Coordinates of C-alpha atoms and ligand atoms in Angstrom, one line a residue:
X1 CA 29.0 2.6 -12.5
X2 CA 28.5 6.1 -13.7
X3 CA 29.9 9.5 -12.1
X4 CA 27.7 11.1 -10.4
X5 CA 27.0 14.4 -12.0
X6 CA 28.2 18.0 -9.9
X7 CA 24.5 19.2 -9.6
X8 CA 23.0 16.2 -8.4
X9 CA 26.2 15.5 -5.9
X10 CA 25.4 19.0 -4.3
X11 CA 21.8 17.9 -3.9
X12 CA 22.8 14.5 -2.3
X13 CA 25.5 16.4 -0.1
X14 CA 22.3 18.9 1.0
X15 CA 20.0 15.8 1.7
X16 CA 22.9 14.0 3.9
X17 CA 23.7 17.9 5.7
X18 CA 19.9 17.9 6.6
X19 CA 19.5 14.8 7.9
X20 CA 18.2 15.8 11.1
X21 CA 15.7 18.3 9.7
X22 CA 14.4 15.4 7.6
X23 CA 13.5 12.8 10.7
X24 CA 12.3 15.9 12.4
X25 CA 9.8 16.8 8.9
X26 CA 8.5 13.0 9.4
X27 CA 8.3 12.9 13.2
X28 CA 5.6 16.4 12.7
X29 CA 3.3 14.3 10.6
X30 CA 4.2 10.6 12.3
X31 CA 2.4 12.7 15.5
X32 CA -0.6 12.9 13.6
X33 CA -2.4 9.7 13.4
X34 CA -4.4 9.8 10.5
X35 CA -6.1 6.5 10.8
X36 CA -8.5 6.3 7.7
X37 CA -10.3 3.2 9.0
X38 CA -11.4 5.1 12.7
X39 CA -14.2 7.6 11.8
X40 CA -13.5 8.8 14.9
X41 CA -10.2 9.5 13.9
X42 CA -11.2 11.7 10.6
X43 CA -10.5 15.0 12.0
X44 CA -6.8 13.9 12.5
X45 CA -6.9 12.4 8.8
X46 CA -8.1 15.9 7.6
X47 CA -5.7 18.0 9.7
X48 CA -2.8 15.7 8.1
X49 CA -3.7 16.5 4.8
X50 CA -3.7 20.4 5.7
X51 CA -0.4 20.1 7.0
X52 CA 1.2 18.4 3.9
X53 CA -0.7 21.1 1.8
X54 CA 1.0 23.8 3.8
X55 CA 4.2 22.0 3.6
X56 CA 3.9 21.9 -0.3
X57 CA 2.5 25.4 -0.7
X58 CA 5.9 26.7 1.1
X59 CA 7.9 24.6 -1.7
X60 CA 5.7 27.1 -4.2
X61 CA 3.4 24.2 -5.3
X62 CA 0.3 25.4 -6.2
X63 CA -2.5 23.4 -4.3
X64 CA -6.3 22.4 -4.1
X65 CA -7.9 20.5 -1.2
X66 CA -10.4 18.2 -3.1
X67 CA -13.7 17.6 -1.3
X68 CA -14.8 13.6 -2.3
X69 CA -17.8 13.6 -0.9
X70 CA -19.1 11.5 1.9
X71 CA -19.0 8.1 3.3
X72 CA -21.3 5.8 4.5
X73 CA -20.6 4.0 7.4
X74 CA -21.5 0.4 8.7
X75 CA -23.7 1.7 11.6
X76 CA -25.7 4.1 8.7
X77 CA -24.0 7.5 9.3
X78 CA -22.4 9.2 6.8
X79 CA -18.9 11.2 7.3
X80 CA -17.1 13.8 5.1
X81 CA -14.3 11.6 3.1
X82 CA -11.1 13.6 3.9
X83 CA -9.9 15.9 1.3
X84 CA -7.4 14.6 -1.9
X85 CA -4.3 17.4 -2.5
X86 CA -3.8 17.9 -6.0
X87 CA -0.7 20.1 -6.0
X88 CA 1.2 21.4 -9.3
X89 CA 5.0 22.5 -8.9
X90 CA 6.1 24.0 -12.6
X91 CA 4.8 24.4 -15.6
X92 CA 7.5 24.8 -18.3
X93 CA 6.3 23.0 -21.5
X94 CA 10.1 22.4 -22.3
X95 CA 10.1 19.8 -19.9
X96 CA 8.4 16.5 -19.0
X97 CA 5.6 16.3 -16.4
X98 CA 5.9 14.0 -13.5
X99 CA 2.4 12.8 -11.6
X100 CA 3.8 12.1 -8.0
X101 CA 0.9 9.9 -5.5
X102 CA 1.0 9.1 -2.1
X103 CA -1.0 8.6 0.4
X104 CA -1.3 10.3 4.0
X105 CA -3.5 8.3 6.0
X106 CA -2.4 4.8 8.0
X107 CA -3.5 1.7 9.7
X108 CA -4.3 1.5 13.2
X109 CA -1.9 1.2 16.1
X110 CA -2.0 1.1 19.7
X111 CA 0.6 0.5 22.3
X112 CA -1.2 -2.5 23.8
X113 CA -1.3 -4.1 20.5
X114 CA 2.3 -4.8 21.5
X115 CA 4.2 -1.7 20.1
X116 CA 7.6 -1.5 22.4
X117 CA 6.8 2.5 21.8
X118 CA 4.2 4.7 21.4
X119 CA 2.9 4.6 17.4
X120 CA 2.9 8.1 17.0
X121 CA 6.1 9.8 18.5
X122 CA 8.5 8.7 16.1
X123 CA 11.0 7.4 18.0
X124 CA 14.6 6.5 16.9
X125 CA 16.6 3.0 18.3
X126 CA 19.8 3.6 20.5
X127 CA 21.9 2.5 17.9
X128 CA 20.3 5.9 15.8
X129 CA 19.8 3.3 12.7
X130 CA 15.6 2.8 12.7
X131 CA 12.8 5.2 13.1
X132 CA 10.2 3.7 14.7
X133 CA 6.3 5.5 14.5
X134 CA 3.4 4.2 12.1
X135 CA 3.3 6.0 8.8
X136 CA 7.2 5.6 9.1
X137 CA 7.6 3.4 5.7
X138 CA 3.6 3.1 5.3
X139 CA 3.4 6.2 3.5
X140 CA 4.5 8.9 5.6
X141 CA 8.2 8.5 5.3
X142 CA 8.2 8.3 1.7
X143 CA 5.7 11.0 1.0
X144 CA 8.0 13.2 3.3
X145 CA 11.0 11.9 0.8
X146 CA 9.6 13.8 -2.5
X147 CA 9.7 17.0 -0.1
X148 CA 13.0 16.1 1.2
X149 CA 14.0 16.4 -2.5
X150 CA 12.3 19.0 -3.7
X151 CA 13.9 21.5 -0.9
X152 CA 17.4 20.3 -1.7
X153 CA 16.7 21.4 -5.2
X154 CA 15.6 24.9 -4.1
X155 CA 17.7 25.2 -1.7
X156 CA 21.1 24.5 -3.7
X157 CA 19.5 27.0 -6.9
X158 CA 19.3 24.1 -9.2
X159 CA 16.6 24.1 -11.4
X160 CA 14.2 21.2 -11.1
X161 CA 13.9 19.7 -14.4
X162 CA 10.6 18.4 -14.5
X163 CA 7.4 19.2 -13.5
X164 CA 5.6 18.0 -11.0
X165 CA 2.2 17.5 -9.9
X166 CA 0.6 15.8 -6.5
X167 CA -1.9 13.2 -5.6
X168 CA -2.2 12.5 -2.3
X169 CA -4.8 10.7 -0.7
X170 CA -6.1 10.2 2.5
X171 CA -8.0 7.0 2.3
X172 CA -5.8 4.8 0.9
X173 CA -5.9 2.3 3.8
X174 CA -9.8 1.8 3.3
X175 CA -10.4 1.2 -0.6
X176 CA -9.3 4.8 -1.6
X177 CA -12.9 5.4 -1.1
X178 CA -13.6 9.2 -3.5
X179 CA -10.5 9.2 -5.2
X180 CA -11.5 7.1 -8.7
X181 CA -14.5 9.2 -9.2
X182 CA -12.1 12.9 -8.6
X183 CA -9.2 10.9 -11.3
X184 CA -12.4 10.8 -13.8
X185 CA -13.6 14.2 -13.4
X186 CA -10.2 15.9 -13.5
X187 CA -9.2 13.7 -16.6
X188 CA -8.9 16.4 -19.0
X189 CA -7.8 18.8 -16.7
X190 CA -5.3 18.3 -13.9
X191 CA -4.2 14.7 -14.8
X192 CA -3.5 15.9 -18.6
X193 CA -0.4 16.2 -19.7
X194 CA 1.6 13.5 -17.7
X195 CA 4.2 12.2 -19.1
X196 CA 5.2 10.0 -16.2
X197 CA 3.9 8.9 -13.0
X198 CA 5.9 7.4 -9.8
X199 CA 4.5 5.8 -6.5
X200 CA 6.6 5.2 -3.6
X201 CA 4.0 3.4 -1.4
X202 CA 6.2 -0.4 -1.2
X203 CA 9.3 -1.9 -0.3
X204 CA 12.8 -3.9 -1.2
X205 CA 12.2 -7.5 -1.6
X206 CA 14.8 -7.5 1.0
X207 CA 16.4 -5.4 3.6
X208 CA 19.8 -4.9 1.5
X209 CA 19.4 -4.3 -2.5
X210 CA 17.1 -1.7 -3.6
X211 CA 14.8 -2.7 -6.5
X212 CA 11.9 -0.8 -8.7
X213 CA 8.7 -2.9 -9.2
X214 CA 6.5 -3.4 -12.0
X215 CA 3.3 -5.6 -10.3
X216 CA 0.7 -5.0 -7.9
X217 CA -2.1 -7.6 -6.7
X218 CA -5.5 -6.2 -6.5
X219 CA -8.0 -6.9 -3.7
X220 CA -11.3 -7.9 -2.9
X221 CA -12.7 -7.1 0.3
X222 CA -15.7 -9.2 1.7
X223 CA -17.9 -8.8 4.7
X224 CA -20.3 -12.1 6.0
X225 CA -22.4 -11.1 8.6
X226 CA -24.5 -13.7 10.6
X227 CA -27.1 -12.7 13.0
X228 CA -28.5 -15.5 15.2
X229 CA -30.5 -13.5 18.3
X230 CA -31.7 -9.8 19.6
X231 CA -29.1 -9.2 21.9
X232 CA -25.9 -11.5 23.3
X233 CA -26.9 -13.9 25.4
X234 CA -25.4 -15.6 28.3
X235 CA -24.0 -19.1 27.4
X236 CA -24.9 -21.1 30.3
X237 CA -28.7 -20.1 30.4
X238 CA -28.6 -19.9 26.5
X239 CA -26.2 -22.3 25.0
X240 CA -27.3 -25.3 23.1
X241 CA -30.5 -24.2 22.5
X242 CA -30.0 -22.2 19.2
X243 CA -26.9 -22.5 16.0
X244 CA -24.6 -19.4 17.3
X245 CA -23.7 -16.9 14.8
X246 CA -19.8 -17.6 15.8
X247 CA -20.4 -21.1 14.7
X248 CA -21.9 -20.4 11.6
X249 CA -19.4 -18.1 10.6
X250 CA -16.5 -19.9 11.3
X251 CA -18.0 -23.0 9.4
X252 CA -18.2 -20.0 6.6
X253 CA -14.6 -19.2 6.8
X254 CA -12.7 -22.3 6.8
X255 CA -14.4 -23.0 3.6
X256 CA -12.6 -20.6 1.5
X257 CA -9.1 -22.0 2.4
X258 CA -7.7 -25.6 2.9
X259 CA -4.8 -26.6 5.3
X260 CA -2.0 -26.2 1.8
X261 CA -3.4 -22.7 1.0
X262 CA -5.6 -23.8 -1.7
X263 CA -8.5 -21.9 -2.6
X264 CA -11.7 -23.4 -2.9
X265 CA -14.3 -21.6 -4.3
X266 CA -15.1 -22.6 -7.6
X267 CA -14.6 -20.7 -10.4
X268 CA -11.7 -18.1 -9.0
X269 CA -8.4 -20.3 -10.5
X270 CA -10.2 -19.8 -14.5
X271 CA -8.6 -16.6 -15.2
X272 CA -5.2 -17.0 -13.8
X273 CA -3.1 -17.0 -16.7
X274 CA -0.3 -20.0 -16.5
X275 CA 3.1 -19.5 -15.9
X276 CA 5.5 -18.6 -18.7
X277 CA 8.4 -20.0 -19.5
X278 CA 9.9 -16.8 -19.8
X279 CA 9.0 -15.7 -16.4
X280 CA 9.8 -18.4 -14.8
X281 CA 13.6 -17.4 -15.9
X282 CA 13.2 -13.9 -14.2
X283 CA 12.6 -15.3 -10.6
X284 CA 16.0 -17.4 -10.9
X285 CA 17.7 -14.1 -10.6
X286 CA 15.9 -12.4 -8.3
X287 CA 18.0 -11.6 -4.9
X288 CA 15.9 -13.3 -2.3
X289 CA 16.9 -15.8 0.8
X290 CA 14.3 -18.0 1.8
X291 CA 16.1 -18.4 5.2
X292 CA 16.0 -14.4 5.7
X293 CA 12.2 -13.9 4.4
X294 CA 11.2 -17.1 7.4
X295 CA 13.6 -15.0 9.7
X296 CA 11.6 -11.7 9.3
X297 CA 8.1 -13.3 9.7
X298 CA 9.1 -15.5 12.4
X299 CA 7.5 -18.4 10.7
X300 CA 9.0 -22.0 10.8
X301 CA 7.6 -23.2 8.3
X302 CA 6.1 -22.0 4.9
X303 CA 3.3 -23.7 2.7
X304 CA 6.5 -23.9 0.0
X305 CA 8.9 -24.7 2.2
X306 CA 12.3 -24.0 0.3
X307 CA 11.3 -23.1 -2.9
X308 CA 12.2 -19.5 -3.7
X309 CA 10.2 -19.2 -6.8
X310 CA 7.1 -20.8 -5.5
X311 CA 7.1 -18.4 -2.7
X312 CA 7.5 -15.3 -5.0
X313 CA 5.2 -16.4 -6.6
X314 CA 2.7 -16.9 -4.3
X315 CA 3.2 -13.7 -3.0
X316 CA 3.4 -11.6 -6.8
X317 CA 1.1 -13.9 -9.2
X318 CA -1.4 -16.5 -7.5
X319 CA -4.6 -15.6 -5.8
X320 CA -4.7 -15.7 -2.0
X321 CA -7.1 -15.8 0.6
X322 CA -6.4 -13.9 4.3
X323 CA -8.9 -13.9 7.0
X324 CA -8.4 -10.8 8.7
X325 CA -11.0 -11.0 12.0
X326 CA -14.6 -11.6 13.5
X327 CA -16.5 -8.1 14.3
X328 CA -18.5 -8.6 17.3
X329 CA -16.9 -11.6 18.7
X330 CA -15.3 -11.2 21.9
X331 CA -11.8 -10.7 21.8
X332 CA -10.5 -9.3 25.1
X333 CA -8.3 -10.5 28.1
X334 CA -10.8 -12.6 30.4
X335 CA -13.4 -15.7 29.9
X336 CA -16.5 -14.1 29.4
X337 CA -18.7 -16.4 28.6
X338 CA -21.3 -14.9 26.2
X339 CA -23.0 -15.8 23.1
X340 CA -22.7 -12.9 20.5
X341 CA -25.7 -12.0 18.6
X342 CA -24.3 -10.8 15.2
X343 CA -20.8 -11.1 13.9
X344 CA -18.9 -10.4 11.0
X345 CA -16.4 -12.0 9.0
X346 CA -13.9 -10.3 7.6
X347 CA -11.6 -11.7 4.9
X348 CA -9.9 -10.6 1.2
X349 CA -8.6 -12.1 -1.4
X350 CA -5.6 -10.5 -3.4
X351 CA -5.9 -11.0 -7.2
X352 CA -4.2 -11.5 -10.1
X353 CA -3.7 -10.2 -13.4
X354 CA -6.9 -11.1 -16.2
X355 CA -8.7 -11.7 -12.8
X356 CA -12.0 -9.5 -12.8
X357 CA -12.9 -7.5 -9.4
X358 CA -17.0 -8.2 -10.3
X359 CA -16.0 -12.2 -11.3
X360 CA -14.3 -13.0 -7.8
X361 CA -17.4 -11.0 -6.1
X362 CA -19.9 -13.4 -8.0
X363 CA -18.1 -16.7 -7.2
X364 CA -17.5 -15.9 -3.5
X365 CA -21.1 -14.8 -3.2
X366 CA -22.4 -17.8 -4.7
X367 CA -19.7 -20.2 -3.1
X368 CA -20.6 -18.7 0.6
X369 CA -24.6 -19.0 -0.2
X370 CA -23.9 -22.4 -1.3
X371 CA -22.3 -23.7 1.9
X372 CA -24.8 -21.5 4.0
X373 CA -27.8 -23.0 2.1
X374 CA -26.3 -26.5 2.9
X375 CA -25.6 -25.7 6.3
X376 CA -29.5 -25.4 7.2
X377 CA -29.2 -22.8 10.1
X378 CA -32.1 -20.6 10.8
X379 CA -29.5 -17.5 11.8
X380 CA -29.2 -14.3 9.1
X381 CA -26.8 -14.6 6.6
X382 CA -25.4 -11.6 4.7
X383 CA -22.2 -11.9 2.8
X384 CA -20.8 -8.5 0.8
X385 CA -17.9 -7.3 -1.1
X386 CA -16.6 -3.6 0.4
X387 CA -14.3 -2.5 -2.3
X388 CA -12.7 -4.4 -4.8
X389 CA -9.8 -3.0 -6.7
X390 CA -7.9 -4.7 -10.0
X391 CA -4.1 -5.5 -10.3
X392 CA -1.6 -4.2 -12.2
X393 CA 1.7 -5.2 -14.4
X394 CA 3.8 -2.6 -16.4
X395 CA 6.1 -2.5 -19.0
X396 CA 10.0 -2.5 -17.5
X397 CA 10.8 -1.3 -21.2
X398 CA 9.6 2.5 -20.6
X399 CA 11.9 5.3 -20.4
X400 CA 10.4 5.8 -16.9
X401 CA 12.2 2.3 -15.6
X402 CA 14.8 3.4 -17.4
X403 CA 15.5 6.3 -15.4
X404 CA 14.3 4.9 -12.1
X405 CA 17.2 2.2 -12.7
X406 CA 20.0 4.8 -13.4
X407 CA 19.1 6.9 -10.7
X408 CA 19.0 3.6 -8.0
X409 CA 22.8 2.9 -9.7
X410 CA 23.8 6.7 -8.7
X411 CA 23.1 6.2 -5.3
X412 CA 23.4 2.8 -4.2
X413 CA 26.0 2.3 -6.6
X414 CA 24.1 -1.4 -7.7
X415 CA 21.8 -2.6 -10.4
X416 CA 18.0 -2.3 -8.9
X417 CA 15.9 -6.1 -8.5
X418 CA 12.4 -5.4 -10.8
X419 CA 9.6 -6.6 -8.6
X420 CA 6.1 -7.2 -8.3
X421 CA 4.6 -7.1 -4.8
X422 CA 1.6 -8.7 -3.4
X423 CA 0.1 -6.1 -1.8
X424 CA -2.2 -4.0 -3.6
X425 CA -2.5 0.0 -4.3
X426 CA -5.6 -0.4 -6.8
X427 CA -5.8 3.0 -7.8
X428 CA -2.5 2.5 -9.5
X429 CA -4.1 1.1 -12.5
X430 CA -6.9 3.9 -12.3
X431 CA -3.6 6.1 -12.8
X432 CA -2.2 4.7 -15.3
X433 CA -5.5 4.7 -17.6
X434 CA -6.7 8.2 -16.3
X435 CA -3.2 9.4 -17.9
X436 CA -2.5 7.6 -20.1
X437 CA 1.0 6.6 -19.4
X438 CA 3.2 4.5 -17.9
X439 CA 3.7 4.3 -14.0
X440 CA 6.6 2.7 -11.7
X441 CA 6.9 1.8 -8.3
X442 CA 9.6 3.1 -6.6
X443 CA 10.1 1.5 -3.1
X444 CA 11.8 3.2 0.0
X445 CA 11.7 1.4 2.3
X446 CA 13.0 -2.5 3.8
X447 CA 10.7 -5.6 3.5
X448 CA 11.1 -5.4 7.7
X449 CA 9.6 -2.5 7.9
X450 CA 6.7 -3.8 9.0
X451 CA 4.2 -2.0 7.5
X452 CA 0.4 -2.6 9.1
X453 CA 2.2 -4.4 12.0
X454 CA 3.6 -3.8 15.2
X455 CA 7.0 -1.4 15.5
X456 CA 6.4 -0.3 11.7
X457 CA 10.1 1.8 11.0
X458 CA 11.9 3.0 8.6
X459 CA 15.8 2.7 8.5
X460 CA 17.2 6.6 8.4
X461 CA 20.2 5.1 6.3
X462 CA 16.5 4.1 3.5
X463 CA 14.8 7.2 4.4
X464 CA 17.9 9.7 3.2
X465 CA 19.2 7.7 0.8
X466 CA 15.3 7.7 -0.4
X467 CA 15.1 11.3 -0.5
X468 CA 18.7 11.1 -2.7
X469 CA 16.8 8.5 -4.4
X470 CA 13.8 10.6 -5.7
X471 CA 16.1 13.5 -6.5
X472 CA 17.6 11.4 -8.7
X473 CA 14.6 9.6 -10.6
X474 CA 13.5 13.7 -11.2
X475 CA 17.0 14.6 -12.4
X476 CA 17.0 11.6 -14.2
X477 CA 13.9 12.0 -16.4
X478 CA 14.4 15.3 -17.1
X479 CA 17.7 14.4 -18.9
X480 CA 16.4 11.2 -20.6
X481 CA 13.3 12.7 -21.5
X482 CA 15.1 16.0 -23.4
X483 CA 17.5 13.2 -25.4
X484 CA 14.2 11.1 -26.4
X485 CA 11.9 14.1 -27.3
Ligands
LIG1 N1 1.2 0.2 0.9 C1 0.1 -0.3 0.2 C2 -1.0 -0.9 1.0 O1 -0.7 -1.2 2.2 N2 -2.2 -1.1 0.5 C3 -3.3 -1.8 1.2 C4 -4.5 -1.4 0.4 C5 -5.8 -1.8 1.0 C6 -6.9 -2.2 0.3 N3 -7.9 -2.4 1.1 C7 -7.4 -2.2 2.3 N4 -6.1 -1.8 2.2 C8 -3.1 -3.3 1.1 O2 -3.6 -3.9 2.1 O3 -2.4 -3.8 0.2
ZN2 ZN1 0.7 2.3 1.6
ZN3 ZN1 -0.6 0.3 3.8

């Protein structure tokens, strides 16, 4: 493994002398909770994005708070989308521009959804290893890691040798809703001139060896609404008089998935490309335990039971279906015995490379009106796609994976894993077209971090060596970039 070199071994010495002011940097903005998804909750989302723009202006970025536009809601009320930064630190034509996107806003979380403390005091275990707070991992920490970097830079006078400039939105969480439309109209302006661009917005494969990762499932989002009466009605004066809308829907549901994981609406297997020969030879070596990944979920038993490279890729390069939950159907402690009078369905389906956003929304629509047309209930039925966003696969040959790779061997001393992940950041391939260049994934944080679950953390040991991490990938490209150019 190679030396590390004197400036960059000051900078990792500064990040490791600072640790505490680090976890205290992410426990300020772990206390906001910016939860894109709760209208009522926008203010907070807005007041996060202010304080990461003031946290970057102090750096000496130079900032703008974006407006988007507005948002329409379910109920018909339209809100202000929160703002987008667009922040620029450098402009030295000698060296190479670096596009750096996060997002600030996260996923719901409530104590009584079984969190063992609260969400938003970030809270570290006795044994001082995990931070615990939503936005930890899911993107807060990581976000918090590129300023960690950038002040141990300035603060040890060594010259930051690359440019960089800032994306970071606010409503990643819910579609990115605004921010496709802002990439368009600053084409020519703020997003020219990027020679690279990085996201740190996923996580190891694992919880031990760190990797970089090249492939992103998209996502389409669907709503199926089914109304079946004016108002809920009770069950015993009401019930078997009339097809409930609960019943509908869940006849609806199961008929997107069978018991092996199959999907069956026509049409949506036609574009997935078959399985190379040649990629099939890149799972074999891919660090993964079967044993660990049923540990962490807390599964027994998996639809591909032992089989490591059907379970990769399940997760990286086949469709899936999830049902996610039933709006208006009653979900609280108790036995209340009513009869709701609209519900909705909510369910997505992560997609695959050569798989077309507009396709999947045409079969699904036509599948679901099938089944409801043979179904013969008198109840509305209403059955929409949200937000539908495409996948993504890169090429691992770039100078950018290059450096990412060299700067994962400085500090954790090991040859990074290339990944895809199954999760999806659709704006990433907006990113990559809007600039024209290539884009890599550089993960943080552990596959238990439990992102968009209960007791979401970060290890400390992932979040500074992170910030070490990012320091490096910068330091990194600035020297590859001078040798290539
Ligand atoms: N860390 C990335 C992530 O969690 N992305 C979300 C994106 C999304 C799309 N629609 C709703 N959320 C994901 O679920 O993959
Ligand atoms: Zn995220
Ligand atoms: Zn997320």
């Amino acid at each position: 493994m190679t030396a590390v070199p004197a400036d960059l071994g000051k900078i990792f010495d500064y990040v490791a002398n600072n640790k505490e002011k680090f976890i205290s940097r992410l426990r300020e903005v772990v206390r906001i909770p910016s939860v894109s998804s709760a209208p009522d909750k926008r203010d907070d989302v807005i007041a996060m994005a202010r304080v990461t723009e003031e946290k970057l202006k102090k750096l000496g970025a130079k900032t703008e708070l974006c407006d988007v536009g507005m948002q329409k809601l379910s109920d018909g009320r339209s809100i202000r989308l929160p703002p987008v930064i667009l922040g620029s630190l450098g402009e030295d034509p000698n060296k190479p521009t670096i596009l750096i996107y996060g997002h600030l806003d996260v996923q719901p979380a409530a104590k009584e959804d079984g969190w063992n403390t609260d969400p938003f005091e970030l809270t570290l275990s006795s044994d001082g290893k995990r931070l615990y707070g939503r936005g930890a991992s899911d993107d807060k920490g990581p976000v918090m890691c590129w300023l960690n970097a950038i002040e141990s830079y300035q603060s040890c006078h060594i010259d930051v040798p690359a440019n960089l400039k800032f994306v970071l939105e606010s409503m990643e969480e819910s579609g990115s809703e605004g921010l496709e439309d802002l990439l368009q109209a600053r084409k020519d302006t703020f997003f020219s001139g990027v020679d690279y661009v990085c996201i740190s917005d996923n996580y190891w494969l694992g919880t031990k060896k760190p990797c970089l990762t090249y492939g992103l499932r998209g996502i389409c989002y669907f709503f199926v609404e089914i109304e079946c009466a004016a108002k809920d009605l009770h069950s015993g004066l009401y019930g078997g008089v009339l097809n409930e809308a609960t019943s509908d829907l869940i006849h609806l549901l199961d008929s997107l998935i069978d018991r092996h994981g199959n999907i069956m609406v026509p049409g949506i297997q036609d574009d997935v490309l078959p399985v190379t020969d040649e990629e099939k030879e890149l799972y074999k070596n891919i660090d993964f335990s079967v044993s660990e990944f049923k540990a962490e979920i807390g599964s027994k038993q998996l639809l591909h039971n032992e089989d490591k490279a059907k379970i990769l890729m399940s997760r990286w390069r086949f469709p899936s279906i999830s049902i996610h939950g039933i709006e208006g159907a009653f979900a609280e402690e108790g036995s209340k015995t009513v009869i709701p009078r609209k519900v909705i369905g909510k369910f997505s389906m992560r997609i695959v490379p050569n798989m077309d956003p507009l396709k999947v929304e045409e079969c699904v629509v036509k599948h679901l009106t099938s089944v409801w047309n043979k179904r013969g209930s008198a109840n509305k039925f209403k059955v929409i796609m949200t937000h539908g966003g495409r996948s993504w696969v890169s090429d691992i040959n770039h100078i950018n994976y290059t450096a990412a790779r060299s700067a994962v061997k400085l500090v954790y001393k090991v040859e990074p894993d290339l990944t895809r992940e199954g999760g999806s950041i659709p704006i990433t391939i907006n990113l990559e077209e809007v600039t024209g260049t290539n884009v890599i994934l550089i993960p943080i944080g552990c596959c238990d971090d439990g992102a968009h679950s209960q007791n979401e953390k970060i290890d400390v040991l992932n979040y500074i060596e992170g910030s070490k991490l990012l320091a490096a990938y910068i330091y990194e490209i600035g020297r590859m970039h001078s040798k290539e150019t």
